[in-house]
PDB file of C-alpha atoms and ligand atoms in Angstrom:
ATOM      1  CA  MET G   1     -15.750  -8.159 -12.476  1.00 65.00           C
ATOM      2  CA  GLY G   2     -12.299  -6.909 -12.629  1.00 94.00           C
ATOM      3  CA  HIS G   3     -11.247  -3.478 -14.079  1.00 98.00           C
ATOM      4  CA  TYR G   4      -7.755  -1.761 -14.062  1.00 98.00           C
ATOM      5  CA  LEU G   5      -8.553   1.704 -13.693  1.00 98.00           C
ATOM      6  CA  THR G   6      -5.654   2.706 -10.811  1.00 98.00           C
ATOM      7  CA  GLU G   7      -2.198   1.010 -10.241  1.00 98.00           C
ATOM      8  CA  LEU G   8      -3.802   0.136  -6.587  1.00 98.00           C
ATOM      9  CA  ASP G   9      -6.632  -1.934  -8.212  1.00 98.00           C
ATOM     10  CA  LEU G  10      -4.366  -4.980  -7.926  1.00 98.00           C
ATOM     11  CA  SER G  11      -2.373  -5.514  -4.331  1.00 98.00           C
ATOM     12  CA  ALA G  12       1.682  -5.432  -4.290  1.00 98.00           C
ATOM     13  CA  THR G  13       1.577  -9.311  -4.131  1.00 98.00           C
ATOM     14  CA  GLN G  14      -0.934  -9.607  -7.214  1.00 98.00           C
ATOM     15  CA  THR G  15       1.274  -6.544  -9.206  1.00 98.00           C
ATOM     16  CA  ASP G  16       4.621  -8.887  -8.453  1.00 98.00           C
ATOM     17  CA  ALA G  17       3.038 -11.612  -9.680  1.00 98.00           C
ATOM     18  CA  LEU G  18       1.927 -10.039 -12.590  1.00 98.00           C
ATOM     19  CA  LEU G  19       5.393  -8.687 -13.237  1.00 98.00           C
ATOM     20  CA  THR G  20       6.862 -12.234 -12.897  1.00 98.00           C
ATOM     21  CA  PHE G  21       4.344 -13.100 -15.910  1.00 98.00           C
ATOM     22  CA  ALA G  22       5.149 -10.403 -17.887  1.00 98.00           C
ATOM     23  CA  ALA G  23       9.051 -11.328 -17.809  1.00 98.00           C
ATOM     24  CA  ALA G  24       7.780 -15.205 -18.321  1.00 98.00           C
ATOM     25  CA  LEU G  25       5.639 -13.816 -21.558  1.00 98.00           C
ATOM     26  CA  LYS G  26       8.645 -11.652 -22.624  1.00 98.00           C
ATOM     27  CA  ALA G  27      11.027 -14.875 -22.847  1.00 98.00           C
ATOM     28  CA  GLU G  28       8.311 -17.002 -24.510  1.00 98.00           C
ATOM     29  CA  ARG G  29       7.586 -14.179 -26.705  1.00 98.00           C
ATOM     30  CA  ALA G  30      11.579 -13.966 -27.993  1.00 98.00           C
ATOM     31  CA  ARG G  31      11.353 -18.067 -28.097  1.00 98.00           C
ATOM     32  CA  GLY G  32       8.706 -17.614 -30.982  1.00 97.00           C
ATOM     33  CA  VAL G  33       6.008 -18.964 -28.726  1.00 96.00           C
ATOM     34  CA  LEU G  34       2.546 -18.698 -30.088  1.00 93.00           C
ATOM     35  CA  ARG G  35      -0.287 -18.515 -27.916  1.00 97.00           C
ATOM     36  CA  THR G  36      -4.184 -18.727 -28.050  1.00 98.00           C
ATOM     37  CA  ASP G  37      -5.666 -17.610 -24.867  1.00 98.00           C
ATOM     38  CA  LEU G  38      -7.674 -15.042 -26.445  1.00 98.00           C
ATOM     39  CA  ALA G  39      -9.198 -16.818 -29.697  1.00 98.00           C
ATOM     40  CA  GLY G  40     -12.877 -15.670 -30.275  1.00 98.00           C
ATOM     41  CA  ARG G  41     -12.322 -12.448 -28.072  1.00 98.00           C
ATOM     42  CA  SER G  42     -12.117  -8.904 -28.791  1.00 98.00           C
ATOM     43  CA  VAL G  43     -10.989  -5.965 -27.365  1.00 98.00           C
ATOM     44  CA  ALA G  44     -12.134  -2.468 -27.796  1.00 98.00           C
ATOM     45  CA  LEU G  45      -9.683   0.487 -27.984  1.00 98.00           C
ATOM     46  CA  TYR G  46     -11.313   3.741 -27.063  1.00 98.00           C
ATOM     47  CA  PHE G  47      -8.879   7.078 -27.857  1.00 97.00           C
ATOM     48  CA  GLU G  48     -10.118  10.464 -26.697  1.00 96.00           C
ATOM     49  CA  LYS G  49      -6.235  11.529 -26.831  1.00 97.00           C
ATOM     50  CA  PRO G  50      -3.632  10.819 -29.111  1.00 97.00           C
ATOM     51  CA  SER G  51      -1.517   7.469 -28.633  1.00 98.00           C
ATOM     52  CA  VAL G  52       1.354   5.296 -30.268  1.00 98.00           C
ATOM     53  CA  ARG G  53       2.818   3.376 -27.552  1.00 98.00           C
ATOM     54  CA  THR G  54      -0.338   2.301 -26.380  1.00 98.00           C
ATOM     55  CA  ARG G  55      -2.084   1.966 -29.227  1.00 98.00           C
ATOM     56  CA  VAL G  56       0.383  -0.174 -30.951  1.00 98.00           C
ATOM     57  CA  SER G  57       0.942  -2.280 -27.858  1.00 98.00           C
ATOM     58  CA  PHE G  58      -2.238  -2.991 -27.096  1.00 98.00           C
ATOM     59  CA  THR G  59      -3.248  -3.901 -30.767  1.00 98.00           C
ATOM     60  CA  VAL G  60      -0.328  -6.322 -30.900  1.00 98.00           C
ATOM     61  CA  GLY G  61      -0.619  -7.685 -28.052  1.00 98.00           C
ATOM     62  CA  VAL G  62      -4.214  -8.787 -28.365  1.00 98.00           C
ATOM     63  CA  ARG G  63      -3.407 -10.117 -31.864  1.00 98.00           C
ATOM     64  CA  GLU G  64      -0.321 -12.115 -29.996  1.00 98.00           C
ATOM     65  CA  LEU G  65      -2.700 -13.890 -28.079  1.00 98.00           C
ATOM     66  CA  GLY G  66      -5.152 -15.036 -30.717  1.00 98.00           C
ATOM     67  CA  GLY G  67      -7.492 -12.448 -30.097  1.00 98.00           C
ATOM     68  CA  ASP G  68      -8.623  -9.127 -32.198  1.00 98.00           C
ATOM     69  CA  VAL G  69      -8.892  -5.458 -31.570  1.00 98.00           C
ATOM     70  CA  VAL G  70     -11.518  -2.922 -32.748  1.00 98.00           C
ATOM     71  CA  GLU G  71     -10.353   0.767 -32.541  1.00 97.00           C
ATOM     72  CA  LEU G  72     -12.531   4.129 -31.987  1.00 96.00           C
ATOM     73  CA  SER G  73     -11.336   7.441 -31.379  1.00 90.00           C
ATOM     74  CA  GLY G  74     -13.073  10.201 -29.927  1.00 80.00           C
ATOM     75  CA  GLY G  75     -13.793  12.045 -33.130  1.00 83.00           C
ATOM     76  CA  THR G  76     -15.535   8.936 -34.558  1.00 89.00           C
ATOM     77  CA  THR G  77     -17.827   8.591 -31.858  1.00 94.00           C
ATOM     78  CA  LYS G  78     -20.568  11.296 -29.970  1.00 94.00           C
ATOM     79  CA  VAL G  79     -19.789  10.011 -26.149  1.00 93.00           C
ATOM     80  CA  GLY G  80     -19.836  13.047 -24.476  1.00 84.00           C
ATOM     81  CA  LYS G  81     -21.460  15.095 -27.330  1.00 90.00           C
ATOM     82  CA  GLY G  82     -24.970  13.322 -26.769  1.00 93.00           C
ATOM     83  CA  GLU G  83     -24.553   9.951 -26.177  1.00 95.00           C
ATOM     84  CA  HIS G  84     -24.093   8.958 -22.393  1.00 95.00           C
ATOM     85  CA  PRO G  85     -20.733   7.027 -21.918  1.00 95.00           C
ATOM     86  CA  GLU G  86     -22.708   4.545 -20.084  1.00 96.00           C
ATOM     87  CA  ASP G  87     -24.958   3.759 -23.067  1.00 97.00           C
ATOM     88  CA  PHE G  88     -21.801   3.826 -24.981  1.00 97.00           C
ATOM     89  CA  ALA G  89     -20.234   1.068 -22.405  1.00 98.00           C
ATOM     90  CA  ARG G  90     -23.191  -1.091 -22.219  1.00 98.00           C
ATOM     91  CA  VAL G  91     -23.235  -1.544 -26.047  1.00 98.00           C
ATOM     92  CA  LEU G  92     -19.292  -2.172 -26.426  1.00 98.00           C
ATOM     93  CA  GLY G  93     -19.796  -4.566 -23.832  1.00 98.00           C
ATOM     94  CA  ARG G  94     -22.274  -6.319 -25.847  1.00 98.00           C
ATOM     95  CA  TYR G  95     -19.726  -6.804 -28.664  1.00 98.00           C
ATOM     96  CA  ALA G  96     -16.247  -6.885 -26.912  1.00 98.00           C
ATOM     97  CA  HIS G  97     -14.840  -8.639 -24.253  1.00 98.00           C
ATOM     98  CA  ALA G  98     -12.910  -5.735 -22.652  1.00 98.00           C
ATOM     99  CA  ILE G  99     -12.396  -2.121 -23.141  1.00 98.00           C
ATOM    100  CA  VAL G 100      -9.146  -0.515 -23.004  1.00 98.00           C
ATOM    101  CA  ALA G 101      -9.721   3.439 -22.552  1.00 98.00           C
ATOM    102  CA  ARG G 102      -7.431   6.441 -23.131  1.00 98.00           C
ATOM    103  CA  VAL G 103      -9.578   9.639 -21.373  1.00 97.00           C
ATOM    104  CA  PHE G 104      -9.272  13.042 -20.327  1.00 97.00           C
ATOM    105  CA  GLU G 105     -11.319  12.281 -17.141  1.00 97.00           C
ATOM    106  CA  GLN G 106     -10.834   9.470 -14.542  1.00 98.00           C
ATOM    107  CA  GLN G 107     -14.572   9.572 -13.921  1.00 97.00           C
ATOM    108  CA  MET G 108     -15.276   8.517 -17.763  1.00 97.00           C
ATOM    109  CA  LEU G 109     -13.274   5.263 -16.894  1.00 98.00           C
ATOM    110  CA  GLU G 110     -15.657   4.691 -13.724  1.00 97.00           C
ATOM    111  CA  ASP G 111     -18.814   5.355 -16.183  1.00 96.00           C
ATOM    112  CA  LEU G 112     -17.472   2.658 -18.463  1.00 97.00           C
ATOM    113  CA  ALA G 113     -16.747   0.281 -15.920  1.00 98.00           C
ATOM    114  CA  ARG G 114     -20.044   0.805 -14.334  1.00 97.00           C
ATOM    115  CA  ALA G 115     -22.181   0.061 -17.329  1.00 98.00           C
ATOM    116  CA  ALA G 116     -19.866  -2.115 -19.541  1.00 98.00           C
ATOM    117  CA  GLY G 117     -20.339  -5.391 -17.898  1.00 98.00           C
ATOM    118  CA  VAL G 118     -16.938  -6.607 -19.084  1.00 98.00           C
ATOM    119  CA  PRO G 119     -13.564  -5.680 -17.933  1.00 98.00           C
ATOM    120  CA  VAL G 120     -11.984  -1.907 -18.286  1.00 98.00           C
ATOM    121  CA  VAL G 121      -8.475  -1.043 -18.265  1.00 99.00           C
ATOM    122  CA  ASN G 122      -7.207   2.569 -17.906  1.00 99.00           C
ATOM    123  CA  ALA G 123      -4.791   3.543 -20.990  1.00 98.00           C
ATOM    124  CA  LEU G 124      -4.299   6.704 -19.319  1.00 98.00           C
ATOM    125  CA  SER G 125      -6.535   9.728 -18.064  1.00 98.00           C
ATOM    126  CA  ASP G 126      -5.634  13.108 -17.292  1.00 98.00           C
ATOM    127  CA  ILE G 127      -4.673  11.928 -13.522  1.00 98.00           C
ATOM    128  CA  LEU G 128      -3.334   8.160 -13.761  1.00 98.00           C
ATOM    129  CA  HIS G 129      -1.563   6.161 -16.289  1.00 98.00           C
ATOM    130  CA  PRO G 130      -1.489   2.857 -14.732  1.00 98.00           C
ATOM    131  CA  CYS G 131      -0.205   0.362 -17.736  1.00 99.00           C
ATOM    132  CA  GLN G 132       3.000   2.921 -17.954  1.00 99.00           C
ATOM    133  CA  ALA G 133       3.600   2.314 -14.011  1.00 99.00           C
ATOM    134  CA  LEU G 134       3.476  -1.721 -14.602  1.00 99.00           C
ATOM    135  CA  ALA G 135       5.969  -1.735 -17.609  1.00 99.00           C
ATOM    136  CA  ASP G 136       7.926   0.892 -15.410  1.00 99.00           C
ATOM    137  CA  ALA G 137       7.691  -1.342 -12.799  1.00 99.00           C
ATOM    138  CA  LEU G 138       8.955  -4.260 -14.809  1.00 99.00           C
ATOM    139  CA  THR G 139      11.519  -2.275 -16.559  1.00 99.00           C
ATOM    140  CA  ILE G 140      13.107  -1.189 -13.044  1.00 98.00           C
ATOM    141  CA  ARG G 141      13.103  -5.057 -11.990  1.00 98.00           C
ATOM    142  CA  GLU G 142      14.928  -6.037 -15.138  1.00 98.00           C
ATOM    143  CA  ARG G 143      17.435  -3.265 -14.437  1.00 98.00           C
ATOM    144  CA  LYS G 144      18.066  -3.277 -10.892  1.00 98.00           C
ATOM    145  CA  GLY G 145      17.025  -6.637  -9.773  1.00 97.00           C
ATOM    146  CA  SER G 146      14.298  -5.528  -7.145  1.00 96.00           C
ATOM    147  CA  ILE G 147      12.281  -2.386  -6.389  1.00 98.00           C
ATOM    148  CA  GLU G 148      12.312  -2.593  -2.837  1.00 98.00           C
ATOM    149  CA  GLY G 149      14.208   0.265  -1.113  1.00 98.00           C
ATOM    150  CA  LEU G 150      15.827   1.544  -4.420  1.00 98.00           C
ATOM    151  CA  ARG G 151      15.494   5.746  -4.271  1.00 98.00           C
ATOM    152  CA  PHE G 152      13.102   6.570  -7.403  1.00 98.00           C
ATOM    153  CA  VAL G 153      13.540  10.514  -8.592  1.00 98.00           C
ATOM    154  CA  PHE G 154      11.192  12.035 -10.874  1.00 98.00           C
ATOM    155  CA  VAL G 155      12.125  15.322 -12.239  1.00 98.00           C
ATOM    156  CA  GLY G 156       9.038  17.165 -13.948  1.00 98.00           C
ATOM    157  CA  GLU G 157       5.660  17.687 -13.214  1.00 98.00           C
ATOM    158  CA  GLY G 158       3.545  15.791 -10.420  1.00 98.00           C
ATOM    159  CA  ASN G 159       1.594  14.650 -13.332  1.00 98.00           C
ATOM    160  CA  ASN G 160      -0.268  11.242 -14.129  1.00 98.00           C
ATOM    161  CA  VAL G 161       2.645   9.323 -14.889  1.00 98.00           C
ATOM    162  CA  ALA G 162       4.357  10.671 -11.535  1.00 98.00           C
ATOM    163  CA  ALA G 163       0.918   9.838  -9.515  1.00 98.00           C
ATOM    164  CA  SER G 164       0.645   6.220 -10.907  1.00 98.00           C
ATOM    165  CA  THR G 165       4.413   5.056 -11.210  1.00 98.00           C
ATOM    166  CA  GLY G 166       5.122   6.728  -8.039  1.00 98.00           C
ATOM    167  CA  THR G 167       2.582   5.496  -6.272  1.00 98.00           C
ATOM    168  CA  LEU G 168       2.777   1.815  -7.736  1.00 98.00           C
ATOM    169  CA  LEU G 169       6.284   2.057  -6.572  1.00 98.00           C
ATOM    170  CA  CYS G 170       5.699   3.074  -3.239  1.00 98.00           C
ATOM    171  CA  ALA G 171       3.295   0.137  -2.999  1.00 98.00           C
ATOM    172  CA  LEU G 172       6.402  -1.929  -3.792  1.00 98.00           C
ATOM    173  CA  GLY G 173       8.599  -0.563  -1.319  1.00 98.00           C
ATOM    174  CA  ALA G 174      10.712   2.089  -3.097  1.00 98.00           C
ATOM    175  CA  GLN G 175      11.921   5.416  -2.030  1.00 98.00           C
ATOM    176  CA  VAL G 176       9.964   8.022  -4.407  1.00 98.00           C
ATOM    177  CA  TRP G 177      11.152  11.738  -4.810  1.00 98.00           C
ATOM    178  CA  VAL G 178       9.062  13.646  -7.014  1.00 98.00           C
ATOM    179  CA  ALA G 179      10.860  17.118  -7.828  1.00 98.00           C
ATOM    180  CA  SER G 180       8.622  19.903  -9.239  1.00 98.00           C
ATOM    181  CA  PRO G 181       8.307  23.506  -9.366  1.00 98.00           C
ATOM    182  CA  ARG G 182       6.182  24.998  -6.747  1.00 98.00           C
ATOM    183  CA  GLY G 183       2.736  24.785  -7.711  1.00 98.00           C
ATOM    184  CA  TYR G 184       3.064  21.929 -10.003  1.00 98.00           C
ATOM    185  CA  GLY G 185       3.963  18.909  -7.924  1.00 98.00           C
ATOM    186  CA  LEU G 186       1.992  15.747  -7.026  1.00 98.00           C
ATOM    187  CA  PRO G 187      -1.854  16.742  -5.689  1.00 98.00           C
ATOM    188  CA  ASP G 188      -2.596  16.180  -2.098  1.00 97.00           C
ATOM    189  CA  TRP G 189      -4.684  13.111  -2.771  1.00 98.00           C
ATOM    190  CA  VAL G 190      -2.011  11.280  -4.563  1.00 98.00           C
ATOM    191  CA  ARG G 191       0.329  11.928  -1.354  1.00 96.00           C
ATOM    192  CA  LYS G 192      -2.481  10.752   0.738  1.00 97.00           C
ATOM    193  CA  ARG G 193      -3.040   7.815  -1.137  1.00 96.00           C
ATOM    194  CA  CYS G 194       0.175   6.874  -0.515  1.00 96.00           C
ATOM    195  CA  HIS G 195       0.223   7.180   3.506  1.00 95.00           C
ATOM    196  CA  GLY G 196       0.465   3.729   4.943  1.00 95.00           C
ATOM    197  CA  LEU G 197       2.162   1.800   1.800  1.00 98.00           C
ATOM    198  CA  PRO G 198       5.446   0.204   2.552  1.00 98.00           C
ATOM    199  CA  GLY G 199       7.583   3.005   0.733  1.00 98.00           C
ATOM    200  CA  GLU G 200       8.055   6.368   1.109  1.00 97.00           C
ATOM    201  CA  LEU G 201       6.800   9.390  -0.924  1.00 97.00           C
ATOM    202  CA  HIS G 202       8.504  12.788  -1.033  1.00 97.00           C
ATOM    203  CA  SER G 203       7.628  15.846  -2.911  1.00 97.00           C
ATOM    204  CA  VAL G 204      10.103  18.906  -3.373  1.00 97.00           C
ATOM    205  CA  GLU G 205      10.890  21.865  -5.694  1.00 97.00           C
ATOM    206  CA  SER G 206      14.403  21.369  -6.092  1.00 96.00           C
ATOM    207  CA  VAL G 207      16.134  18.468  -8.032  1.00 97.00           C
ATOM    208  CA  GLN G 208      19.576  19.014  -6.534  1.00 94.00           C
ATOM    209  CA  GLY G 209      18.159  18.027  -3.151  1.00 88.00           C
ATOM    210  CA  ALA G 210      16.539  14.739  -4.744  1.00 96.00           C
ATOM    211  CA  VAL G 211      19.366  13.250  -7.193  1.00 97.00           C
ATOM    212  CA  GLU G 212      22.398  12.392  -4.878  1.00 96.00           C
ATOM    213  CA  GLY G 213      22.271   8.458  -4.410  1.00 97.00           C
ATOM    214  CA  ALA G 214      19.506   7.902  -7.077  1.00 98.00           C
ATOM    215  CA  ASP G 215      18.943   4.684  -8.571  1.00 98.00           C
ATOM    216  CA  VAL G 216      16.709   5.578 -11.063  1.00 98.00           C
ATOM    217  CA  LEU G 217      15.899   9.225 -12.811  1.00 98.00           C
ATOM    218  CA  TYR G 218      12.573   9.405 -14.821  1.00 99.00           C
ATOM    219  CA  THR G 219      11.034  12.613 -16.419  1.00 98.00           C
ATOM    220  CA  ASP G 220       8.312  13.352 -18.523  1.00 98.00           C
ATOM    221  CA  THR G 221       7.130  15.836 -21.049  1.00 98.00           C
ATOM    222  CA  TRP G 222       6.230  19.364 -19.350  1.00 98.00           C
ATOM    223  CA  ILE G 223       3.463  20.123 -21.447  1.00 98.00           C
ATOM    224  CA  SER G 224       0.951  16.838 -21.296  1.00 98.00           C
ATOM    225  CA  MET G 225      -1.795  16.515 -23.842  1.00 97.00           C
ATOM    226  CA  GLY G 226      -4.687  18.879 -22.971  1.00 95.00           C
ATOM    227  CA  ARG G 227      -2.019  21.628 -21.785  1.00 97.00           C
ATOM    228  CA  GLU G 228      -0.887  22.956 -25.032  1.00 97.00           C
ATOM    229  CA  ALA G 229      -2.395  26.179 -24.503  1.00 98.00           C
ATOM    230  CA  GLU G 230      -0.142  26.557 -21.409  1.00 97.00           C
ATOM    231  CA  ALA G 231       3.161  25.606 -23.460  1.00 98.00           C
ATOM    232  CA  GLU G 232       4.989  28.879 -23.417  1.00 97.00           C
ATOM    233  CA  ALA G 233       4.346  29.303 -19.668  1.00 98.00           C
ATOM    234  CA  ARG G 234       5.606  26.194 -19.089  1.00 98.00           C
ATOM    235  CA  ARG G 235       8.832  26.032 -21.164  1.00 98.00           C
ATOM    236  CA  ARG G 236       9.834  28.924 -18.669  1.00 98.00           C
ATOM    237  CA  ILE G 237       8.618  27.495 -15.550  1.00 98.00           C
ATOM    238  CA  PHE G 238       9.980  23.798 -15.888  1.00 98.00           C
ATOM    239  CA  ALA G 239      13.502  24.921 -17.572  1.00 98.00           C
ATOM    240  CA  ASP G 240      15.506  23.723 -14.471  1.00 97.00           C
ATOM    241  CA  PHE G 241      13.477  20.374 -14.286  1.00 98.00           C
ATOM    242  CA  ARG G 242      15.419  18.493 -16.895  1.00 98.00           C
ATOM    243  CA  ILE G 243      17.577  15.003 -17.250  1.00 98.00           C
ATOM    244  CA  ASP G 244      20.733  16.536 -19.148  1.00 98.00           C
ATOM    245  CA  SER G 245      24.250  14.883 -18.552  1.00 97.00           C
ATOM    246  CA  ALA G 246      25.094  17.232 -15.571  1.00 97.00           C
ATOM    247  CA  LEU G 247      22.407  15.564 -13.959  1.00 98.00           C
ATOM    248  CA  LEU G 248      23.457  12.077 -14.819  1.00 97.00           C
ATOM    249  CA  ALA G 249      27.133  12.783 -13.501  1.00 97.00           C
ATOM    250  CA  ALA G 250      25.564  13.568  -9.879  1.00 97.00           C
ATOM    251  CA  ALA G 251      23.687  10.212  -9.612  1.00 97.00           C
ATOM    252  CA  PRO G 252      26.520   7.718 -10.908  1.00 97.00           C
ATOM    253  CA  ASP G 253      24.245   4.688 -10.378  1.00 97.00           C
ATOM    254  CA  ALA G 254      21.128   5.893 -12.071  1.00 98.00           C
ATOM    255  CA  ILE G 255      19.454   4.703 -15.064  1.00 98.00           C
ATOM    256  CA  VAL G 256      17.309   6.881 -16.788  1.00 98.00           C
ATOM    257  CA  MET G 257      13.510   6.585 -17.671  1.00 99.00           C
ATOM    258  CA  HIS G 258      10.858   8.441 -19.987  1.00 98.00           C
ATOM    259  CA  CYS G 259       7.421   7.256 -20.556  1.00 98.00           C
ATOM    260  CA  LEU G 260       7.788   8.815 -24.022  1.00 98.00           C
ATOM    261  CA  PRO G 261       6.842  10.763 -26.117  1.00 98.00           C
ATOM    262  CA  ALA G 262       9.752  13.046 -25.333  1.00 98.00           C
ATOM    263  CA  VAL G 263      10.341  16.461 -26.288  1.00 98.00           C
ATOM    264  CA  ARG G 264      14.156  16.172 -26.880  1.00 98.00           C
ATOM    265  CA  GLY G 265      15.926  19.120 -25.686  1.00 97.00           C
ATOM    266  CA  GLU G 266      13.165  19.928 -23.105  1.00 98.00           C
ATOM    267  CA  GLU G 267      12.787  17.754 -20.707  1.00 98.00           C
ATOM    268  CA  ILE G 268      15.468  15.727 -21.857  1.00 98.00           C
ATOM    269  CA  ASP G 269      18.922  15.628 -23.873  1.00 98.00           C
ATOM    270  CA  THR G 270      18.892  13.287 -26.887  1.00 98.00           C
ATOM    271  CA  ASP G 271      22.670  12.121 -25.770  1.00 97.00           C
ATOM    272  CA  VAL G 272      21.041  11.104 -22.332  1.00 98.00           C
ATOM    273  CA  MET G 273      17.989   9.350 -24.150  1.00 98.00           C
ATOM    274  CA  GLN G 274      20.675   7.382 -26.143  1.00 97.00           C
ATOM    275  CA  SER G 275      23.430   6.569 -23.544  1.00 97.00           C
ATOM    276  CA  GLU G 276      23.960   3.146 -22.229  1.00 97.00           C
ATOM    277  CA  ARG G 277      22.298   4.386 -18.917  1.00 98.00           C
ATOM    278  CA  SER G 278      18.757   4.775 -20.926  1.00 98.00           C
ATOM    279  CA  ALA G 279      16.469   2.407 -20.155  1.00 98.00           C
ATOM    280  CA  ILE G 280      13.731   4.293 -22.217  1.00 98.00           C
ATOM    281  CA  TRP G 281      13.478   1.775 -25.305  1.00 98.00           C
ATOM    282  CA  ASP G 282      13.018  -1.184 -22.904  1.00 98.00           C
ATOM    283  CA  GLN G 283      10.473   0.677 -21.066  1.00 98.00           C
ATOM    284  CA  ALA G 284       8.630   1.482 -24.130  1.00 98.00           C
ATOM    285  CA  GLU G 285       8.871  -2.273 -25.360  1.00 98.00           C
ATOM    286  CA  ASN G 286       7.688  -3.790 -21.565  1.00 99.00           C
ATOM    287  CA  ARG G 287       4.175  -2.155 -22.279  1.00 99.00           C
ATOM    288  CA  LEU G 288       3.679  -4.947 -24.562  1.00 98.00           C
ATOM    289  CA  HIS G 289       4.736  -7.402 -22.165  1.00 98.00           C
ATOM    290  CA  VAL G 290       2.869  -6.134 -19.152  1.00 98.00           C
ATOM    291  CA  GLN G 291      -0.496  -5.162 -20.676  1.00 98.00           C
ATOM    292  CA  LYS G 292      -0.670  -9.220 -22.532  1.00 98.00           C
ATOM    293  CA  ALA G 293       0.011 -10.365 -18.935  1.00 98.00           C
ATOM    294  CA  LEU G 294      -2.758  -8.068 -17.560  1.00 98.00           C
ATOM    295  CA  LEU G 295      -5.092  -8.719 -20.069  1.00 98.00           C
ATOM    296  CA  LEU G 296      -4.863 -12.741 -19.856  1.00 98.00           C
ATOM    297  CA  ARG G 297      -5.398 -11.892 -15.863  1.00 98.00           C
ATOM    298  CA  LEU G 298      -8.481 -10.251 -16.461  1.00 98.00           C
ATOM    299  CA  LEU G 299      -9.787 -12.379 -19.558  1.00 98.00           C
ATOM    300  CA  ALA G 300      -8.310 -15.786 -19.459  1.00 98.00           C
ATOM    301  CA  PRO G 301      -7.298 -16.221 -15.600  1.00 96.00           C
ATOM    302  CA  SER G 302      -6.633 -20.254 -16.335  1.00 96.00           C
ATOM    303  CA  ALA G 303      -3.635 -18.773 -18.785  1.00 97.00           C
ATOM    304  CA  VAL G 304      -2.038 -17.207 -15.481  1.00 97.00           C
ATOM    305  CA  PRO G 305       0.162 -19.542 -13.361  1.00 94.00           C
TER     306      PRO G 305
HETATM  307  N1   CP T   1       3.749   6.275 -23.127  1.00 50.77           N
HETATM  308  C1   CP T   1       2.613   6.626 -23.596  1.00 50.77           C
HETATM  309  O1   CP T   1       1.623   6.117 -23.112  1.00 50.77           O
HETATM  310  O2   CP T   1       2.761   6.538 -25.037  1.00 50.77           O
HETATM  311  P1   CP T   1       1.591   7.090 -26.110  1.00 50.77           P
HETATM  312  O3   CP T   1       0.922   8.246 -25.698  1.00 50.77           O
HETATM  313  O4   CP T   1       2.237   7.076 -27.264  1.00 50.77           O
HETATM  314  O5   CP T   1       0.481   5.791 -26.024  1.00 50.77           O
HETATM  315  N1  NVA T   2       1.971  12.984 -19.437  1.00 50.77           N
HETATM  316  C1  NVA T   2       1.729  13.010 -20.514  1.00 50.77           C
HETATM  317  C2  NVA T   2       2.044  11.504 -20.839  1.00 50.77           C
HETATM  318  C3  NVA T   2       1.650  10.891 -22.228  1.00 50.77           C
HETATM  319  C4  NVA T   2       2.064   9.236 -22.041  1.00 50.77           C
HETATM  320  C5  NVA T   2       0.507  13.053 -21.101  1.00 50.77           C
HETATM  321  O1  NVA T   2      -0.349  12.819 -20.328  1.00 50.77           O
HETATM  322  O2  NVA T   2       0.370  13.683 -22.247  1.00 50.77           O
END
């Protein structure tokens, strides 16, 4: 049973092939080609946290492949409030052919995967966001031609997005720099996981030291879902960890990325988001293409070249 719970669940070679397939699906869609590979199949989408991009891109993606989705939000189930995640997963697996889940705890995904009997895909947890990482890697490949050797600079918290995209890019041979305020950097387990990967991973406490020569500047919200109670303190702590036009000027070859949703004027300025160097909108679109490729790999491998 294949699952996609972390960005290291596929090898670098498998990820590379998946990105190539996603690019082909993107080109196919632009030509208006219709697919039916998931006809008769249903995907359960389970959300414990809010979402726009993930919800819409999975829904549209499955339907474009001829399948259907059923959506459940945390407020409409008793999972974790009586019903055990394994019982929930076992039942969902009798109805649906895959489960895509956005959760607080990564352990929840492990519980679902153990019992579901169908593939489980991580649509974000507190610590990882591997589908975002795939879309980010595709976007960088499109803009820069390749990933190996690129200098990728993440500005902000060493959070779920920094962990997944940083790790995936490290696996694909990039030099990854994560610049965060003291106490908010990548956790040790992420750095340990990257030992032995072909790229490099550096955690630093100053943006200025990392930005020179950057090929990609990336940021994410200072206040991830679930951290709202710390908002005021975080706005002070992260005030220097933002992408504005001065930072862009210090990295003249860099494209700008953000997983969205962004808080304009906090971690990124509006004019930067809308500048020619912004890859943000392609990045959001690419969620659709990489997730279609991933679902076909998991559910209809004969459709994958
Ligand atoms: N980037 C991302 O996952 O967006 P949503 O939270 O809107 O799904
Ligand atoms: N780090 C953000 C990512 C949102 C897609 C969060 O977890 O809220």
